[in-house]
PDB file of C-alpha atoms in Angstrom:
ATOM      1  CA  SER A   1    -119.097 -34.859 -79.167  1.00 50.00           C
ATOM      2  CA  LEU A   2    -122.820 -35.338 -78.746  1.00 47.00           C
ATOM      3  CA  GLN A   3    -123.467 -31.722 -80.361  1.00 54.00           C
ATOM      4  CA  ASN A   4    -121.900 -32.972 -84.168  1.00 56.00           C
ATOM      5  CA  LEU A   5    -124.128 -36.330 -83.753  1.00 56.00           C
ATOM      6  CA  ASN A   6    -127.566 -36.361 -86.109  1.00 64.00           C
ATOM      7  CA  PRO A   7    -130.038 -36.787 -83.616  1.00 67.00           C
ATOM      8  CA  LYS A   8    -131.613 -39.522 -85.734  1.00 66.00           C
ATOM      9  CA  LYS A   9    -128.040 -40.779 -84.623  1.00 66.00           C
ATOM     10  CA  VAL A  10    -128.693 -40.191 -80.764  1.00 58.00           C
ATOM     11  CA  MET A  11    -132.217 -41.338 -80.882  1.00 68.00           C
ATOM     12  CA  ALA A  12    -131.035 -44.769 -82.570  1.00 65.00           C
ATOM     13  CA  LEU A  13    -128.065 -44.893 -79.726  1.00 63.00           C
ATOM     14  CA  SER A  14    -129.388 -44.234 -76.765  1.00 64.00           C
ATOM     15  CA  ILE A  15    -132.833 -46.473 -77.939  1.00 69.00           C
ATOM     16  CA  LEU A  16    -130.035 -49.048 -78.412  1.00 68.00           C
ATOM     17  CA  SER A  17    -128.304 -48.568 -74.814  1.00 64.00           C
ATOM     18  CA  PHE A  18    -131.684 -48.865 -73.567  1.00 58.00           C
ATOM     19  CA  LEU A  19    -132.451 -52.209 -74.618  1.00 63.00           C
ATOM     20  CA  VAL A  20    -129.080 -53.480 -74.157  1.00 60.00           C
ATOM     21  CA  VAL A  21    -129.890 -52.126 -69.729  1.00 57.00           C
ATOM     22  CA  ILE A  22    -132.775 -53.934 -70.004  1.00 64.00           C
ATOM     23  CA  PHE A  23    -131.913 -57.288 -72.524  1.00 58.00           C
ATOM     24  CA  PHE A  24    -129.245 -58.051 -69.266  1.00 52.00           C
ATOM     25  CA  GLY A  25    -130.993 -56.828 -66.754  1.00 58.00           C
ATOM     26  CA  GLY A  26    -133.824 -59.716 -67.675  1.00 54.00           C
ATOM     27  CA  LEU A  27    -131.121 -61.887 -67.825  1.00 51.00           C
ATOM     28  CA  LEU A  28    -129.498 -61.344 -64.518  1.00 53.00           C
ATOM     29  CA  PHE A  29    -133.038 -61.073 -63.175  1.00 54.00           C
ATOM     30  CA  SER A  30    -134.442 -63.915 -64.504  1.00 53.00           C
ATOM     31  CA  ASN A  31    -130.965 -66.480 -63.439  1.00 53.00           C
ATOM     32  CA  LEU A  32    -131.552 -64.496 -59.700  1.00 52.00           C
ATOM     33  CA  TYR A  33    -134.988 -65.225 -59.881  1.00 56.00           C
ATOM     34  CA  TYR A  34    -135.704 -68.215 -61.157  1.00 59.00           C
ATOM     35  CA  LYS A  35    -131.937 -69.621 -59.620  1.00 67.00           C
ATOM     36  CA  ASN A  36    -134.083 -72.260 -56.396  1.00 68.00           C
ATOM     37  CA  LYS A  37    -137.366 -73.267 -58.662  1.00 75.00           C
ATOM     38  CA  ILE A  38    -138.352 -74.556 -60.721  1.00 79.00           C
ATOM     39  CA  LEU A  39    -138.521 -73.150 -64.622  1.00 76.00           C
ATOM     40  CA  PRO A  40    -142.154 -72.892 -65.445  1.00 78.00           C
ATOM     41  CA  GLY A  41    -142.716 -75.280 -69.344  1.00 77.00           C
ATOM     42  CA  THR A  42    -141.353 -78.284 -66.820  1.00 83.00           C
ATOM     43  CA  LYS A  43    -144.282 -81.064 -67.141  1.00 85.00           C
ATOM     44  CA  LEU A  44    -144.625 -84.705 -65.815  1.00 85.00           C
ATOM     45  CA  GLY A  45    -147.124 -86.505 -68.449  1.00 79.00           C
ATOM     46  CA  SER A  46    -149.983 -83.662 -68.486  1.00 79.00           C
ATOM     47  CA  LEU A  47    -149.167 -81.641 -65.120  1.00 83.00           C
ATOM     48  CA  THR A  48    -147.403 -78.084 -65.242  1.00 84.00           C
ATOM     49  CA  LEU A  49    -144.710 -78.072 -62.013  1.00 84.00           C
ATOM     50  CA  ASN A  50    -145.133 -74.504 -59.358  1.00 81.00           C
ATOM     51  CA  GLN A  51    -142.559 -72.644 -60.090  1.00 81.00           C
ATOM     52  CA  ASP A  52    -141.522 -73.105 -56.228  1.00 85.00           C
ATOM     53  CA  PRO A  53    -140.429 -76.462 -55.193  1.00 83.00           C
ATOM     54  CA  GLN A  54    -143.048 -77.288 -52.162  1.00 87.00           C
ATOM     55  CA  GLU A  55    -146.125 -76.439 -53.939  1.00 89.00           C
ATOM     56  CA  ALA A  56    -144.140 -78.746 -56.804  1.00 85.00           C
ATOM     57  CA  SER A  57    -144.472 -81.541 -54.510  1.00 87.00           C
ATOM     58  CA  ARG A  58    -147.954 -81.714 -53.341  1.00 88.00           C
ATOM     59  CA  GLN A  59    -149.096 -81.826 -56.929  1.00 86.00           C
ATOM     60  CA  LEU A  60    -147.133 -84.367 -57.788  1.00 86.00           C
ATOM     61  CA  SER A  61    -148.565 -85.776 -54.833  1.00 85.00           C
ATOM     62  CA  LYS A  62    -151.945 -85.473 -55.680  1.00 85.00           C
ATOM     63  CA  SER A  63    -151.722 -86.243 -59.169  1.00 84.00           C
ATOM     64  CA  ILE A  64    -150.231 -89.462 -57.972  1.00 81.00           C
ATOM     65  CA  ASP A  65    -153.034 -90.743 -55.612  1.00 77.00           C
ATOM     66  CA  GLN A  66    -154.944 -89.980 -58.478  1.00 82.00           C
ATOM     67  CA  PHE A  67    -153.820 -91.618 -61.264  1.00 83.00           C
ATOM     68  CA  LYS A  68    -154.488 -95.078 -62.398  1.00 84.00           C
ATOM     69  CA  LEU A  69    -153.286 -97.618 -64.805  1.00 84.00           C
ATOM     70  CA  LYS A  70    -156.008 -99.189 -67.342  1.00 87.00           C
ATOM     71  CA  LEU A  71    -154.682-103.150 -67.558  1.00 88.00           C
ATOM     72  CA  ASN A  72    -155.865-104.255 -71.263  1.00 87.00           C
ATOM     73  CA  PHE A  73    -155.894-108.875 -71.086  1.00 84.00           C
ATOM     74  CA  LYS A  74    -157.962-110.196 -73.807  1.00 80.00           C
ATOM     75  CA  ASP A  75    -161.832-108.558 -73.870  1.00 82.00           C
ATOM     76  CA  GLN A  76    -161.128-107.826 -70.114  1.00 86.00           C
ATOM     77  CA  GLN A  77    -160.061-103.466 -69.226  1.00 89.00           C
ATOM     78  CA  THR A  78    -159.339-103.538 -64.892  1.00 89.00           C
ATOM     79  CA  GLU A  79    -157.811-100.567 -63.134  1.00 89.00           C
ATOM     80  CA  HIS A  80    -155.382-100.284 -60.895  1.00 88.00           C
ATOM     81  CA  THR A  81    -153.489 -98.111 -58.563  1.00 86.00           C
ATOM     82  CA  PRO A  82    -149.599 -98.442 -58.750  1.00 85.00           C
ATOM     83  CA  THR A  83    -149.539 -99.096 -55.109  1.00 87.00           C
ATOM     84  CA  GLU A  84    -151.290-103.125 -56.500  1.00 89.00           C
ATOM     85  CA  LEU A  85    -149.041-103.390 -59.186  1.00 88.00           C
ATOM     86  CA  GLY A  86    -145.989-102.578 -55.907  1.00 90.00           C
ATOM     87  CA  LEU A  87    -144.479 -99.702 -57.871  1.00 88.00           C
ATOM     88  CA  THR A  88    -144.150 -96.323 -55.239  1.00 88.00           C
ATOM     89  CA  PRO A  89    -142.630 -93.156 -56.866  1.00 86.00           C
ATOM     90  CA  ASP A  90    -140.278 -90.736 -54.983  1.00 88.00           C
ATOM     91  CA  LEU A  91    -140.734 -87.549 -54.624  1.00 87.00           C
ATOM     92  CA  ASN A  92    -137.325 -86.538 -53.768  1.00 88.00           C
ATOM     93  CA  PRO A  93    -135.291 -87.562 -56.572  1.00 88.00           C
ATOM     94  CA  THR A  94    -137.800 -86.611 -59.049  1.00 87.00           C
ATOM     95  CA  ILE A  95    -138.167 -82.547 -57.279  1.00 87.00           C
ATOM     96  CA  GLU A  96    -134.086 -83.310 -56.949  1.00 85.00           C
ATOM     97  CA  GLU A  97    -133.991 -83.608 -61.193  1.00 84.00           C
ATOM     98  CA  ALA A  98    -136.896 -80.436 -61.588  1.00 80.00           C
ATOM     99  CA  LYS A  99    -134.555 -78.702 -60.875  1.00 78.00           C
ATOM    100  CA  ASN A 100    -131.223 -79.772 -61.906  1.00 77.00           C
ATOM    101  CA  LEU A 101    -133.137 -79.615 -65.534  1.00 70.00           C
ATOM    102  CA  ASN A 102    -132.625 -76.217 -64.140  1.00 66.00           C
ATOM    103  CA  HIS A 103    -129.627 -75.960 -63.096  1.00 63.00           C
ATOM    104  CA  GLN A 104    -128.724 -77.188 -66.989  1.00 58.00           C
ATOM    105  CA  THR A 105    -130.444 -74.048 -69.059  1.00 62.00           C
ATOM    106  CA  ARG A 106    -128.000 -71.731 -69.707  1.00 56.00           C
ATOM    107  CA  PHE A 107    -127.665 -68.448 -68.866  1.00 50.00           C
ATOM    108  CA  PHE A 108    -128.618 -66.354 -71.769  1.00 53.00           C
ATOM    109  CA  LYS A 109    -131.758 -69.116 -71.878  1.00 58.00           C
ATOM    110  CA  LYS A 110    -132.977 -68.396 -69.010  1.00 58.00           C
ATOM    111  CA  PRO A 111    -134.746 -65.324 -69.763  1.00 57.00           C
ATOM    112  CA  PHE A 112    -136.545 -67.678 -72.689  1.00 55.00           C
ATOM    113  CA  ALA A 113    -137.141 -70.467 -70.740  1.00 61.00           C
ATOM    114  CA  ILE A 114    -141.128 -69.557 -70.504  1.00 59.00           C
ATOM    115  CA  PHE A 115    -141.552 -70.294 -73.607  1.00 57.00           C
ATOM    116  CA  SER A 116    -140.174 -73.579 -74.523  1.00 70.00           C
ATOM    117  CA  LYS A 117    -141.133 -76.958 -72.288  1.00 77.00           C
ATOM    118  CA  ARG A 118    -138.709 -79.494 -70.053  1.00 79.00           C
ATOM    119  CA  HIS A 119    -140.024 -83.729 -69.441  1.00 82.00           C
ATOM    120  CA  LEU A 120    -138.849 -84.897 -66.192  1.00 85.00           C
ATOM    121  CA  ASN A 121    -139.635 -88.363 -65.364  1.00 86.00           C
ATOM    122  CA  LEU A 122    -141.275 -89.702 -62.037  1.00 87.00           C
ATOM    123  CA  SER A 123    -138.660 -91.905 -59.952  1.00 88.00           C
ATOM    124  CA  LEU A 124    -139.464 -94.961 -58.852  1.00 87.00           C
ATOM    125  CA  ASN A 125    -139.270 -98.311 -57.145  1.00 90.00           C
ATOM    126  CA  LEU A 126    -140.756-101.621 -58.209  1.00 89.00           C
ATOM    127  CA  ASP A 127    -141.073-103.989 -55.655  1.00 91.00           C
ATOM    128  CA  GLN A 128    -141.299-106.940 -57.949  1.00 86.00           C
ATOM    129  CA  LYS A 129    -142.169-109.407 -55.769  1.00 89.00           C
ATOM    130  CA  VAL A 130    -145.890-107.919 -55.207  1.00 90.00           C
ATOM    131  CA  LEU A 131    -145.647-107.634 -58.758  1.00 88.00           C
ATOM    132  CA  GLN A 132    -145.631-111.006 -58.954  1.00 84.00           C
ATOM    133  CA  ASP A 133    -148.276-111.819 -56.307  1.00 88.00           C
ATOM    134  CA  PHE A 134    -150.483-109.469 -58.143  1.00 88.00           C
ATOM    135  CA  LEU A 135    -150.172-111.450 -61.988  1.00 85.00           C
ATOM    136  CA  THR A 136    -150.360-114.383 -59.608  1.00 82.00           C
ATOM    137  CA  ALA A 137    -153.371-113.683 -57.982  1.00 84.00           C
ATOM    138  CA  ASN A 138    -155.469-113.259 -61.012  1.00 81.00           C
ATOM    139  CA  ASN A 139    -154.021-115.854 -62.975  1.00 76.00           C
ATOM    140  CA  TYR A 140    -151.918-113.879 -65.869  1.00 75.00           C
ATOM    141  CA  ALA A 141    -149.447-116.469 -65.436  1.00 64.00           C
ATOM    142  CA  GLN A 142    -151.500-119.774 -66.940  1.00 64.00           C
ATOM    143  CA  GLN A 143    -148.415-122.038 -66.992  1.00 75.00           C
ATOM    144  CA  ILE A 144    -145.406-121.275 -64.752  1.00 77.00           C
ATOM    145  CA  PRO A 145    -142.221-122.498 -66.464  1.00 85.00           C
ATOM    146  CA  ALA A 146    -140.308-125.392 -65.396  1.00 91.00           C
ATOM    147  CA  ASP A 147    -136.157-125.022 -65.039  1.00 94.00           C
ATOM    148  CA  ALA A 148    -133.865-127.712 -67.107  1.00 97.00           C
ATOM    149  CA  LYS A 149    -133.026-130.031 -64.089  1.00 97.00           C
ATOM    150  CA  ILE A 150    -130.505-132.504 -62.994  1.00 97.00           C
ATOM    151  CA  GLU A 151    -131.222-135.586 -61.305  1.00 96.00           C
ATOM    152  CA  PHE A 152    -130.413-139.035 -60.588  1.00 96.00           C
ATOM    153  CA  ASN A 153    -131.295-142.151 -62.541  1.00 95.00           C
ATOM    154  CA  LYS A 154    -130.814-145.119 -61.028  1.00 92.00           C
ATOM    155  CA  ASP A 155    -130.692-147.919 -64.246  1.00 93.00           C
ATOM    156  CA  SER A 156    -127.869-145.483 -65.336  1.00 94.00           C
ATOM    157  CA  GLY A 157    -125.530-145.214 -62.179  1.00 94.00           C
ATOM    158  CA  ASN A 158    -125.417-140.986 -63.489  1.00 96.00           C
ATOM    159  CA  PHE A 159    -126.920-138.202 -62.980  1.00 97.00           C
ATOM    160  CA  GLU A 160    -129.328-137.054 -66.080  1.00 97.00           C
ATOM    161  CA  VAL A 161    -130.335-133.581 -67.133  1.00 97.00           C
ATOM    162  CA  VAL A 162    -133.850-133.272 -66.937  1.00 97.00           C
ATOM    163  CA  SER A 163    -135.078-130.507 -69.523  1.00 96.00           C
ATOM    164  CA  GLU A 164    -136.918-127.163 -69.466  1.00 95.00           C
ATOM    165  CA  VAL A 165    -140.945-127.029 -70.277  1.00 92.00           C
ATOM    166  CA  PRO A 166    -141.732-123.251 -71.105  1.00 89.00           C
ATOM    167  CA  GLY A 167    -144.796-121.763 -69.402  1.00 86.00           C
ATOM    168  CA  LYS A 168    -147.651-119.765 -70.270  1.00 82.00           C
ATOM    169  CA  GLY A 169    -148.294-116.494 -69.120  1.00 79.00           C
ATOM    170  CA  VAL A 170    -146.734-112.492 -69.120  1.00 80.00           C
ATOM    171  CA  ASP A 171    -143.790-112.090 -69.962  1.00 79.00           C
ATOM    172  CA  VAL A 172    -142.266-109.557 -66.636  1.00 79.00           C
ATOM    173  CA  GLU A 173    -139.863-108.086 -67.501  1.00 80.00           C
ATOM    174  CA  ALA A 174    -141.152-106.850 -70.776  1.00 83.00           C
ATOM    175  CA  PHE A 175    -144.548-105.931 -68.714  1.00 86.00           C
ATOM    176  CA  SER A 176    -142.043-104.286 -64.864  1.00 87.00           C
ATOM    177  CA  ASN A 177    -140.234-102.528 -68.474  1.00 88.00           C
ATOM    178  CA  ASP A 178    -143.831-101.219 -69.426  1.00 87.00           C
ATOM    179  CA  LEU A 179    -145.686 -99.900 -66.744  1.00 87.00           C
ATOM    180  CA  THR A 180    -142.324 -98.129 -64.688  1.00 87.00           C
ATOM    181  CA  GLN A 181    -141.812 -96.229 -68.482  1.00 86.00           C
ATOM    182  CA  ALA A 182    -145.869 -95.641 -68.205  1.00 85.00           C
ATOM    183  CA  TYR A 183    -146.039 -94.643 -64.937  1.00 84.00           C
ATOM    184  CA  SER A 184    -143.310 -92.689 -64.107  1.00 86.00           C
ATOM    185  CA  ARG A 185    -144.355 -90.196 -67.402  1.00 84.00           C
ATOM    186  CA  MET A 186    -147.617 -90.783 -66.405  1.00 80.00           C
ATOM    187  CA  SER A 187    -148.863 -91.432 -69.787  1.00 74.00           C
ATOM    188  CA  PRO A 188    -150.582 -93.383 -71.472  1.00 67.00           C
ATOM    189  CA  GLU A 189    -152.910 -94.975 -68.748  1.00 74.00           C
ATOM    190  CA  GLU A 190    -153.342 -97.772 -70.579  1.00 82.00           C
ATOM    191  CA  VAL A 191    -150.831-101.070 -70.969  1.00 86.00           C
ATOM    192  CA  ASN A 192    -151.602-104.136 -72.692  1.00 84.00           C
ATOM    193  CA  LEU A 193    -151.163-107.897 -70.715  1.00 84.00           C
ATOM    194  CA  ASP A 194    -150.035-110.474 -73.123  1.00 80.00           C
ATOM    195  CA  ILE A 195    -149.853-113.602 -72.542  1.00 80.00           C
ATOM    196  CA  THR A 196    -146.902-115.264 -74.714  1.00 83.00           C
ATOM    197  CA  ASP A 197    -143.781-118.830 -74.452  1.00 83.00           C
ATOM    198  CA  THR A 198    -142.602-117.695 -70.670  1.00 81.00           C
ATOM    199  CA  LYS A 199    -138.725-118.758 -70.958  1.00 84.00           C
ATOM    200  CA  PRO A 200    -137.133-120.938 -67.647  1.00 90.00           C
ATOM    201  CA  SER A 201    -134.562-119.393 -65.894  1.00 91.00           C
ATOM    202  CA  ILE A 202    -132.325-122.548 -65.678  1.00 96.00           C
ATOM    203  CA  LYS A 203    -131.908-124.457 -69.510  1.00 96.00           C
ATOM    204  CA  ALA A 204    -130.690-127.988 -70.232  1.00 96.00           C
ATOM    205  CA  VAL A 205    -127.877-126.441 -72.267  1.00 96.00           C
ATOM    206  CA  ASN A 206    -126.544-125.061 -69.422  1.00 96.00           C
ATOM    207  CA  LEU A 207    -126.150-128.666 -67.113  1.00 97.00           C
ATOM    208  CA  THR A 208    -123.710-129.935 -69.316  1.00 96.00           C
ATOM    209  CA  ASP A 209    -120.591-128.992 -67.599  1.00 97.00           C
ATOM    210  CA  VAL A 210    -121.551-129.692 -64.169  1.00 97.00           C
ATOM    211  CA  THR A 211    -123.450-133.048 -64.337  1.00 97.00           C
ATOM    212  CA  SER A 212    -120.417-134.124 -66.668  1.00 97.00           C
ATOM    213  CA  ARG A 213    -118.159-132.530 -63.465  1.00 97.00           C
ATOM    214  CA  ALA A 214    -120.870-135.011 -60.896  1.00 97.00           C
ATOM    215  CA  ASN A 215    -120.267-137.424 -63.102  1.00 97.00           C
ATOM    216  CA  SER A 216    -117.099-137.930 -62.854  1.00 96.00           C
ATOM    217  CA  ILE A 217    -116.491-137.416 -59.146  1.00 96.00           C
ATOM    218  CA  ILE A 218    -118.601-140.462 -57.980  1.00 95.00           C
ATOM    219  CA  HIS A 219    -117.717-143.015 -60.793  1.00 95.00           C
ATOM    220  CA  GLN A 220    -114.011-142.420 -59.696  1.00 94.00           C
ATOM    221  CA  LYS A 221    -113.270-145.791 -57.264  1.00 93.00           C
ATOM    222  CA  ILE A 222    -113.366-145.887 -53.182  1.00 93.00           C
ATOM    223  CA  VAL A 223    -112.253-148.465 -51.279  1.00 94.00           C
ATOM    224  CA  ILE A 224    -113.012-148.380 -47.708  1.00 92.00           C
ATOM    225  CA  ASN A 225    -110.592-150.748 -45.638  1.00 93.00           C
ATOM    226  CA  THR A 226    -110.847-152.599 -42.693  1.00 91.00           C
ATOM    227  CA  PRO A 227    -109.813-154.568 -40.060  1.00 92.00           C
ATOM    228  CA  LEU A 228    -113.028-156.386 -40.288  1.00 91.00           C
ATOM    229  CA  LYS A 229    -114.028-155.415 -44.236  1.00 93.00           C
ATOM    230  CA  VAL A 230    -113.497-153.789 -47.138  1.00 94.00           C
ATOM    231  CA  TYR A 231    -116.487-151.288 -48.053  1.00 94.00           C
ATOM    232  CA  LEU A 232    -117.080-150.221 -52.190  1.00 94.00           C
ATOM    233  CA  PRO A 233    -119.761-147.694 -51.977  1.00 94.00           C
ATOM    234  CA  SER A 234    -122.062-148.035 -54.364  1.00 93.00           C
ATOM    235  CA  LEU A 235    -123.221-145.389 -56.794  1.00 93.00           C
ATOM    236  CA  ALA A 236    -126.601-144.766 -55.262  1.00 91.00           C
ATOM    237  CA  GLN A 237    -124.755-144.173 -51.734  1.00 94.00           C
ATOM    238  CA  LYS A 238    -121.463-141.885 -53.471  1.00 94.00           C
ATOM    239  CA  LYS A 239    -123.848-139.734 -55.482  1.00 95.00           C
ATOM    240  CA  ASP A 240    -125.699-138.381 -51.649  1.00 95.00           C
ATOM    241  CA  TRP A 241    -121.825-137.447 -51.127  1.00 95.00           C
ATOM    242  CA  LEU A 242    -122.532-134.749 -53.711  1.00 96.00           C
ATOM    243  CA  SER A 243    -125.095-131.938 -53.088  1.00 96.00           C
ATOM    244  CA  LEU A 244    -126.756-130.377 -56.625  1.00 96.00           C
ATOM    245  CA  THR A 245    -128.119-126.590 -55.573  1.00 96.00           C
ATOM    246  CA  PRO A 246    -130.315-125.088 -58.337  1.00 96.00           C
ATOM    247  CA  GLN A 247    -129.147-121.193 -58.855  1.00 95.00           C
ATOM    248  CA  PRO A 248    -132.019-119.821 -60.966  1.00 91.00           C
ATOM    249  CA  GLU A 249    -129.774-115.842 -61.181  1.00 89.00           C
ATOM    250  CA  SER A 250    -126.484-117.510 -63.299  1.00 92.00           C
ATOM    251  CA  GLY A 251    -128.789-120.575 -64.389  1.00 94.00           C
ATOM    252  CA  SER A 252    -127.025-123.193 -63.874  1.00 96.00           C
ATOM    253  CA  TYR A 253    -126.155-125.918 -60.176  1.00 97.00           C
ATOM    254  CA  LEU A 254    -123.894-126.038 -57.758  1.00 96.00           C
ATOM    255  CA  LEU A 255    -121.979-128.771 -57.064  1.00 97.00           C
ATOM    256  CA  SER A 256    -120.938-129.018 -53.764  1.00 96.00           C
ATOM    257  CA  ILE A 257    -119.494-131.598 -51.368  1.00 94.00           C
ATOM    258  CA  ASN A 258    -122.882-133.163 -48.362  1.00 95.00           C
ATOM    259  CA  LYS A 259    -120.240-133.187 -45.901  1.00 94.00           C
ATOM    260  CA  GLU A 260    -122.883-134.381 -43.349  1.00 94.00           C
ATOM    261  CA  ALA A 261    -124.008-137.719 -46.026  1.00 93.00           C
ATOM    262  CA  GLN A 262    -120.414-138.733 -45.617  1.00 92.00           C
ATOM    263  CA  LYS A 263    -120.487-138.492 -42.020  1.00 93.00           C
ATOM    264  CA  ASN A 264    -123.478-140.049 -41.986  1.00 93.00           C
ATOM    265  CA  TYR A 265    -122.047-143.553 -44.070  1.00 91.00           C
ATOM    266  CA  LEU A 266    -118.779-143.588 -41.683  1.00 88.00           C
TER     267      LEU A 266
END
């Protein structure tokens, strides 16, 4: 019985029981308290989000309105809003991700959330056309690359490949990644614009097969017999019966039959 225990042991057991109750009570309370909230220490850049999701959304909106990116180009620095660069923030998934960081934090770690940090990225949409128009308007595309193309040579009577020509300007893909990363973290506020050789979308090495197929088609002998005359279409005429359409997304050309040209010939 407790009467036979040493008073010091009784005191120790009482203190231990009290601490256990406090510990598990704190665990339960913190998990219930933070259930639909953002954990303290959740940051986006230098901004620590409010625990209330609606207030955090207002915080983010205000911070985004004030955020500007500095672009370093050669010896000049210009300042631009993300909207000018084609970047649009999406707050709803950002707040949802902040709440998910809460759900991903284990039950026993919730009471200690105030002593740790969680870093969040801003959800973004990037309009590539707006970005490209911005680069063009500000003369960052110094020389636009020329794609390789297929042309008909009247002297040789063949389709031939004209090689691509690299350009000079900003590597749009790399620049897009730098912009998105800087803005999604709301840091750093400076992004460098470096002029490099820009690659064409269509390269000569990828046009060999389609050019060979086109030439094999027009070099087939075609004889059209009529009661009055025999017609032998020339290479120059037969080449019009084919359509060779650039396909930048696949880096090649699409070969198809030009039925309208055939009909006009007949």
